Amino acid sequence: MLVRIRPGAELTGAERELVDCLRAYPSTGLALVDCQVGDRRLGAVIVTPRGITVLEVKGFRRRQSGLLTAAADGTWMISDSPLDLEADASNGLTDRVEHGVHAVRVALERALQDSRHVSGAVVLVPYRGVVVRPARTALRPGLDVLVANSVDAHELRVYLEGFSAGPREWTVERVLNTCTALGAAEVPTRAELVEEGFDAHRPAPAPMVTQVRRFSEPAPPPDPSRRGKFVGIGLFAAALLGIFVVFVVVGVALLQDSPHPRPMSDTSQTSTPRAPSTATPRKTECWPFQREC
């Protein structure tokens, strides 16, 4: 990685340790150390082909090791003890990183450049041989905490490779425009940026492959089975039989309800009438004082 330090900068021990880590970093990038953006002094601004990150670098005042607990608001702890930094207290580091990110975005917008892919991180540089974990902790979206020194810079490398997942939009020309917008005093040449691995031109987008859907002819319906044929024939015969029965019942009903009744048979007409029977009158009994008796 290319490293450019502002002329006349007075670097702390932690910042010199970070410079050694960045110079040994094998991937493409440009680090502007001790960058002055507006009225703010930034520890480092790193430009990669995929984005920009602002680093706030802090060292330890004494040897501290153990589990690091970093919070966006409040005092940072390590092994149940407050974090003892060489310059400032830890309870304002998050705000300082956010202010640095904001200053970089404002400078890019004033230069009519895209300011979306800008993030920030706090880099804590412990004494060599001291183990501080966890090495990486997320404070807020786009703000991280890293622990790195020249002996163990693995977490810093992982962060620089993945802090921005955008496309390779920072070409040589855009990197030079970014340096101008940030007011960098030491600007690398085009040849140095090309040798570092920055693209001379923005890569052309990959052509979109349109997949043509091929519609095949629908398969013919399967032939009905023999059993299905028999079932269909049986249902059809039952339907015909039902229709025939209905017609027979209707015909019989019409014949029975005809308005011209059939004549009676001769036997009923020539039958001898029964002679009227004469009833023998009964004798009426009379009682005393009974009228009409």
CSV table of C-alpha atoms in Angstrom, one decimal:
chain,number,residue,atom,x,y,z
A,1,MET,CA,0.0,0.0,0.0
A,2,LEU,CA,1.2,3.5,-0.8
A,3,VAL,CA,1.6,5.7,2.2
A,4,ARG,CA,1.9,9.5,2.1
A,5,ILE,CA,2.6,11.5,5.3
A,6,ARG,CA,1.8,15.2,5.5
A,7,PRO,CA,5.1,17.2,5.5
A,8,GLY,CA,5.9,18.4,9.0
A,9,ALA,CA,3.6,15.9,10.7
A,10,GLU,CA,4.5,14.9,14.2
A,11,LEU,CA,3.3,11.3,14.5
A,12,THR,CA,2.7,9.5,17.8
A,13,GLY,CA,4.1,6.1,18.5
A,14,ALA,CA,0.8,4.5,17.7
A,15,GLU,CA,0.6,6.3,14.3
A,16,ARG,CA,4.2,5.3,13.4
A,17,GLU,CA,3.2,1.7,14.3
A,18,LEU,CA,0.2,2.0,12.0
A,19,VAL,CA,2.4,3.3,9.1
A,20,ASP,CA,4.5,0.2,9.4
A,21,CYS,CA,1.4,-2.0,9.2
A,22,LEU,CA,0.1,-0.2,6.2
A,23,ARG,CA,3.4,-0.3,4.3
A,24,ALA,CA,3.5,-4.1,4.8
A,25,TYR,CA,-0.1,-4.4,3.6
A,26,PRO,CA,-0.1,-6.3,0.2
A,27,SER,CA,-3.4,-5.1,-1.3
A,28,THR,CA,-4.0,-2.0,-3.4
A,29,GLY,CA,-4.6,1.2,-1.5
A,30,LEU,CA,-3.4,4.7,-0.7
A,31,ALA,CA,-3.0,5.9,2.9
A,32,LEU,CA,-2.9,9.7,3.6
A,33,VAL,CA,-1.5,9.8,7.1
A,34,ASP,CA,-2.0,12.9,9.3
A,35,CYS,CA,-4.5,14.3,6.8
A,36,GLN,CA,-5.9,17.8,7.4
A,37,VAL,CA,-9.4,18.1,6.1
A,38,GLY,CA,-10.9,21.6,6.8
A,39,ASP,CA,-10.3,22.3,10.4
A,40,ARG,CA,-10.0,18.7,11.5
A,41,ARG,CA,-6.9,16.6,11.8
A,42,LEU,CA,-7.5,13.0,10.8
A,43,GLY,CA,-5.2,10.1,11.8
A,44,ALA,CA,-5.4,8.5,8.4
A,45,VAL,CA,-7.6,8.4,5.3
A,46,ILE,CA,-7.3,5.2,3.3
A,47,VAL,CA,-8.5,5.0,-0.3
A,48,THR,CA,-9.0,1.6,-1.9
A,49,PRO,CA,-10.5,0.8,-5.3
A,50,ARG,CA,-13.8,0.1,-3.5
A,51,GLY,CA,-14.2,3.0,-1.0
A,52,ILE,CA,-12.7,5.4,1.6
A,53,THR,CA,-12.3,4.8,5.3
A,54,VAL,CA,-11.2,7.3,8.0
A,55,LEU,CA,-9.1,6.0,10.8
A,56,GLU,CA,-8.7,7.4,14.3
A,57,VAL,CA,-5.5,6.0,15.8
A,58,LYS,CA,-4.9,5.7,19.5
A,59,GLY,CA,-2.2,4.0,21.6
A,60,PHE,CA,-2.1,2.8,25.2
A,61,ARG,CA,-0.5,4.7,28.0
A,62,ARG,CA,0.5,1.4,29.7
A,63,ARG,CA,0.4,-2.3,29.1
A,64,GLN,CA,-3.2,-3.5,29.2
A,65,SER,CA,-4.4,-6.9,28.0
A,66,GLY,CA,-7.6,-8.8,28.2
A,67,LEU,CA,-11.2,-8.6,26.9
A,68,LEU,CA,-12.1,-5.2,25.3
A,69,THR,CA,-15.6,-3.9,25.8
A,70,ALA,CA,-16.3,-0.9,23.5
A,71,ALA,CA,-19.6,0.9,23.5
A,72,ALA,CA,-20.8,3.8,21.3
A,73,ASP,CA,-21.7,5.8,24.5
A,74,GLY,CA,-19.7,5.4,27.7
A,75,THR,CA,-16.3,4.4,28.9
A,76,TRP,CA,-14.5,1.6,27.1
A,77,MET,CA,-13.3,-1.2,29.4
A,78,ILE,CA,-10.6,-3.8,29.2
A,79,SER,CA,-10.4,-6.6,31.8
A,80,ASP,CA,-12.9,-4.7,34.1
A,81,SER,CA,-10.6,-1.6,34.0
A,82,PRO,CA,-11.1,1.7,32.1
A,83,LEU,CA,-9.2,1.9,28.9
A,84,ASP,CA,-6.1,4.0,29.5
A,85,LEU,CA,-5.1,5.7,26.3
A,86,GLU,CA,-2.1,7.9,25.7
A,87,ALA,CA,-3.9,11.0,24.5
A,88,ASP,CA,-7.6,11.2,25.2
A,89,ALA,CA,-10.3,9.4,27.1
A,90,SER,CA,-12.3,6.7,25.2
A,91,ASN,CA,-15.7,8.1,25.8
A,92,GLY,CA,-15.4,10.6,22.9
A,93,LEU,CA,-13.7,8.4,20.3
A,94,THR,CA,-17.0,7.5,18.5
A,95,ASP,CA,-17.9,11.1,18.1
A,96,ARG,CA,-14.5,12.0,16.7
A,97,VAL,CA,-14.6,9.3,14.1
A,98,GLU,CA,-18.1,10.4,13.1
A,99,HIS,CA,-16.9,14.0,12.8
A,100,GLY,CA,-14.0,12.9,10.6
A,101,VAL,CA,-16.2,10.8,8.3
A,102,HIS,CA,-18.6,13.8,8.0
A,103,ALA,CA,-15.7,16.2,7.2
A,104,VAL,CA,-14.5,13.8,4.4
A,105,ARG,CA,-18.0,13.5,2.9
A,106,VAL,CA,-18.5,17.3,2.9
A,107,ALA,CA,-15.1,17.8,1.2
A,108,LEU,CA,-16.0,15.3,-1.5
A,109,GLU,CA,-19.5,16.8,-2.1
A,110,ARG,CA,-18.0,20.3,-2.5
A,111,ALA,CA,-15.7,18.8,-5.2
A,112,LEU,CA,-18.8,17.3,-6.8
A,113,GLN,CA,-17.8,13.7,-6.1
A,114,ASP,CA,-19.7,10.7,-4.8
A,115,SER,CA,-19.5,10.5,-0.9
A,116,ARG,CA,-21.5,7.3,-0.3
A,117,HIS,CA,-18.8,4.8,0.2
A,118,VAL,CA,-17.1,6.4,3.2
A,119,SER,CA,-16.8,4.7,6.6
A,120,GLY,CA,-14.7,5.0,9.7
A,121,ALA,CA,-12.9,3.0,12.4
A,122,VAL,CA,-11.0,3.4,15.6
A,123,VAL,CA,-7.6,1.6,15.6
A,124,LEU,CA,-6.2,0.8,19.0
A,125,VAL,CA,-2.5,0.0,19.0
A,126,PRO,CA,-1.4,-1.9,22.1
A,127,TYR,CA,2.1,-2.6,23.2
A,128,ARG,CA,3.8,-5.4,21.3
A,129,GLY,CA,3.3,-8.8,22.9
A,130,VAL,CA,0.1,-7.7,24.6
A,131,VAL,CA,-3.1,-9.5,23.6
A,132,VAL,CA,-6.3,-7.5,23.4
A,133,ARG,CA,-9.6,-9.2,22.3
A,134,PRO,CA,-12.0,-8.9,20.6
A,135,ALA,CA,-9.9,-7.2,18.0
A,136,ARG,CA,-12.9,-6.0,16.0
A,137,THR,CA,-16.1,-4.6,17.4
A,138,ALA,CA,-18.9,-2.7,15.6
A,139,LEU,CA,-19.9,0.5,17.3
A,140,ARG,CA,-22.6,1.7,14.8
A,141,PRO,CA,-23.4,1.0,11.2
A,142,GLY,CA,-20.2,2.0,9.3
A,143,LEU,CA,-18.1,2.5,12.5
A,144,ASP,CA,-15.8,-0.2,13.8
A,145,VAL,CA,-13.1,-0.8,16.5
A,146,LEU,CA,-9.8,-2.5,15.5
A,147,VAL,CA,-6.8,-3.7,17.4
A,148,ALA,CA,-3.6,-3.9,15.5
A,149,ASN,CA,0.2,-3.4,15.7
A,150,SER,CA,3.1,-4.4,13.5
A,151,VAL,CA,3.2,-7.9,15.1
A,152,ASP,CA,-0.4,-8.7,14.6
A,153,ALA,CA,-2.2,-6.7,11.9
A,154,HIS,CA,-4.5,-9.5,10.7
A,155,GLU,CA,-7.7,-7.8,11.8
A,156,LEU,CA,-6.7,-4.6,10.1
A,157,ARG,CA,-6.1,-6.4,6.8
A,158,VAL,CA,-9.5,-8.1,7.0
A,159,TYR,CA,-11.2,-4.8,7.7
A,160,LEU,CA,-9.4,-3.0,4.8
A,161,GLU,CA,-10.4,-5.8,2.4
A,162,GLY,CA,-14.1,-5.8,3.4
A,163,PHE,CA,-15.1,-2.4,4.8
A,164,SER,CA,-16.8,-1.5,1.5
A,165,ALA,CA,-18.5,-4.0,-0.8
A,166,GLY,CA,-19.0,-1.6,-3.6
A,167,PRO,CA,-17.6,-2.0,-7.2
A,168,ARG,CA,-14.1,-0.9,-8.2
A,169,GLU,CA,-15.0,2.7,-8.9
A,170,TRP,CA,-11.9,4.4,-7.6
A,171,THR,CA,-9.8,4.7,-10.7
A,172,VAL,CA,-6.5,6.5,-11.0
A,173,GLU,CA,-8.2,9.7,-12.0
A,174,ARG,CA,-10.7,9.5,-9.2
A,175,VAL,CA,-8.0,8.9,-6.6
A,176,LEU,CA,-6.2,12.0,-7.8
A,177,ASN,CA,-9.4,14.0,-7.6
A,178,THR,CA,-10.0,12.7,-4.1
A,179,CYS,CA,-6.6,13.8,-3.0
A,180,THR,CA,-7.2,17.2,-4.4
A,181,ALA,CA,-10.6,17.5,-2.7
A,182,LEU,CA,-9.1,16.5,0.7
A,183,GLY,CA,-6.2,18.9,0.3
A,184,ALA,CA,-3.5,16.3,0.5
A,185,ALA,CA,0.0,17.8,0.3
A,186,GLU,CA,1.7,14.6,-0.8
A,187,VAL,CA,0.0,13.2,-3.9
A,188,PRO,CA,1.3,10.1,-5.7
A,189,THR,CA,1.8,10.2,-9.5
A,190,ARG,CA,-0.3,8.4,-12.0
A,191,ALA,CA,2.4,5.9,-12.7
A,192,GLU,CA,2.7,5.0,-8.9
A,193,LEU,CA,-1.1,4.5,-8.7
A,194,VAL,CA,-1.1,2.3,-11.7
A,195,GLU,CA,1.8,0.3,-10.4
A,196,GLU,CA,0.0,0.0,-7.0
A,197,GLY,CA,-3.0,-1.7,-8.8
A,198,PHE,CA,-5.6,1.1,-9.4
A,199,ASP,CA,-7.4,0.8,-12.7
A,200,ALA,CA,-6.6,3.4,-15.3
A,201,HIS,CA,-10.2,3.3,-16.4
A,202,ARG,CA,-13.4,2.1,-14.8
A,203,PRO,CA,-14.0,-1.5,-15.7
A,204,ALA,CA,-16.8,-2.1,-18.2
A,205,PRO,CA,-19.8,-3.7,-16.6
A,206,ALA,CA,-20.3,-7.4,-17.4
A,207,PRO,CA,-22.7,-7.9,-20.2
A,208,MET,CA,-26.1,-9.1,-19.1
A,209,VAL,CA,-26.9,-12.5,-20.5
A,210,THR,CA,-30.6,-12.8,-21.3
A,211,GLN,CA,-31.9,-16.3,-21.0
A,212,VAL,CA,-34.5,-17.2,-23.6
A,213,ARG,CA,-37.1,-19.4,-22.2
A,214,ARG,CA,-38.0,-22.2,-24.6
A,215,PHE,CA,-41.6,-23.3,-24.4
A,216,SER,CA,-42.1,-26.9,-25.5
A,217,GLU,CA,-45.3,-28.2,-27.0
A,218,PRO,CA,-47.7,-29.6,-24.4
A,219,ALA,CA,-47.7,-33.3,-24.1
A,220,PRO,CA,-50.8,-35.1,-25.3
A,221,PRO,CA,-53.2,-36.3,-22.6
A,222,PRO,CA,-52.7,-39.9,-21.6
A,223,ASP,CA,-55.1,-42.5,-23.0
A,224,PRO,CA,-57.9,-43.5,-20.6
A,225,SER,CA,-57.5,-46.9,-19.2
A,226,ARG,CA,-59.8,-49.9,-20.0
A,227,ARG,CA,-61.4,-49.6,-16.7
A,228,GLY,CA,-62.3,-46.0,-17.3
A,229,LYS,CA,-63.9,-46.9,-20.6
A,230,PHE,CA,-66.1,-49.4,-19.0
A,231,VAL,CA,-67.1,-47.0,-16.3
A,232,GLY,CA,-68.1,-44.4,-18.9
A,233,ILE,CA,-70.2,-46.9,-20.9
A,234,GLY,CA,-72.0,-48.0,-17.7
A,235,LEU,CA,-72.8,-44.4,-16.7
A,236,PHE,CA,-74.2,-43.7,-20.2
A,237,ALA,CA,-76.4,-46.8,-20.2
A,238,ALA,CA,-77.7,-46.0,-16.8
A,239,ALA,CA,-78.6,-42.5,-17.9
A,240,LEU,CA,-80.5,-43.8,-21.0
A,241,LEU,CA,-82.4,-46.3,-18.8
A,242,GLY,CA,-83.4,-43.5,-16.4
A,243,ILE,CA,-84.7,-41.4,-19.3
A,244,PHE,CA,-86.8,-44.4,-20.5
A,245,VAL,CA,-88.3,-45.0,-17.1
A,246,VAL,CA,-89.2,-41.3,-16.8
A,247,PHE,CA,-91.1,-41.4,-20.2
A,248,VAL,CA,-93.0,-44.6,-19.2
A,249,VAL,CA,-94.1,-43.0,-15.9
A,250,VAL,CA,-95.2,-39.9,-17.7
A,251,GLY,CA,-97.2,-41.8,-20.3
A,252,VAL,CA,-99.1,-43.9,-17.7
A,253,ALA,CA,-100.0,-40.8,-15.8
A,254,LEU,CA,-101.4,-39.1,-18.9
A,255,LEU,CA,-103.6,-42.2,-19.7
A,256,GLN,CA,-105.0,-42.3,-16.2
A,257,ASP,CA,-105.9,-38.6,-16.2
A,258,SER,CA,-107.7,-38.7,-19.7
A,259,PRO,CA,-110.9,-36.4,-19.9
A,260,HIS,CA,-112.9,-39.2,-21.7
A,261,PRO,CA,-113.4,-42.0,-19.3
A,262,ARG,CA,-113.6,-45.5,-20.7
A,263,PRO,CA,-117.3,-47.0,-21.0
A,264,MET,CA,-118.4,-49.5,-18.5
A,265,SER,CA,-118.5,-53.1,-19.5
A,266,ASP,CA,-121.8,-54.8,-20.8
A,267,THR,CA,-122.0,-56.9,-17.7
A,268,SER,CA,-122.4,-53.8,-15.5
A,269,GLN,CA,-125.1,-52.4,-17.9
A,270,THR,CA,-127.3,-55.6,-18.1
A,271,SER,CA,-127.1,-56.5,-14.5
A,272,THR,CA,-130.6,-57.0,-12.8
A,273,PRO,CA,-131.6,-54.2,-10.5
A,274,ARG,CA,-132.2,-55.2,-6.9
A,275,ALA,CA,-135.8,-55.2,-5.8
A,276,PRO,CA,-136.7,-52.8,-3.1
A,277,SER,CA,-137.1,-54.5,0.2
A,278,THR,CA,-140.3,-53.9,2.1
A,279,ALA,CA,-139.7,-53.4,5.8
A,280,THR,CA,-142.3,-54.6,8.2
A,281,PRO,CA,-143.5,-51.8,10.4
A,282,ARG,CA,-143.0,-52.2,14.0
A,283,LYS,CA,-145.8,-51.8,16.4
A,284,THR,CA,-145.6,-48.7,18.4
A,285,GLU,CA,-146.1,-48.9,22.0
A,286,CYS,CA,-148.4,-46.2,23.5
A,287,TRP,CA,-148.1,-44.8,26.9
A,288,PRO,CA,-150.7,-43.0,28.9
A,289,PHE,CA,-151.2,-39.4,27.8
A,290,GLN,CA,-149.0,-39.9,24.7
A,291,ARG,CA,-150.2,-37.8,21.8
A,292,GLU,CA,-150.8,-39.3,18.3
A,293,CYS,CA,-150.9,-42.8,19.7
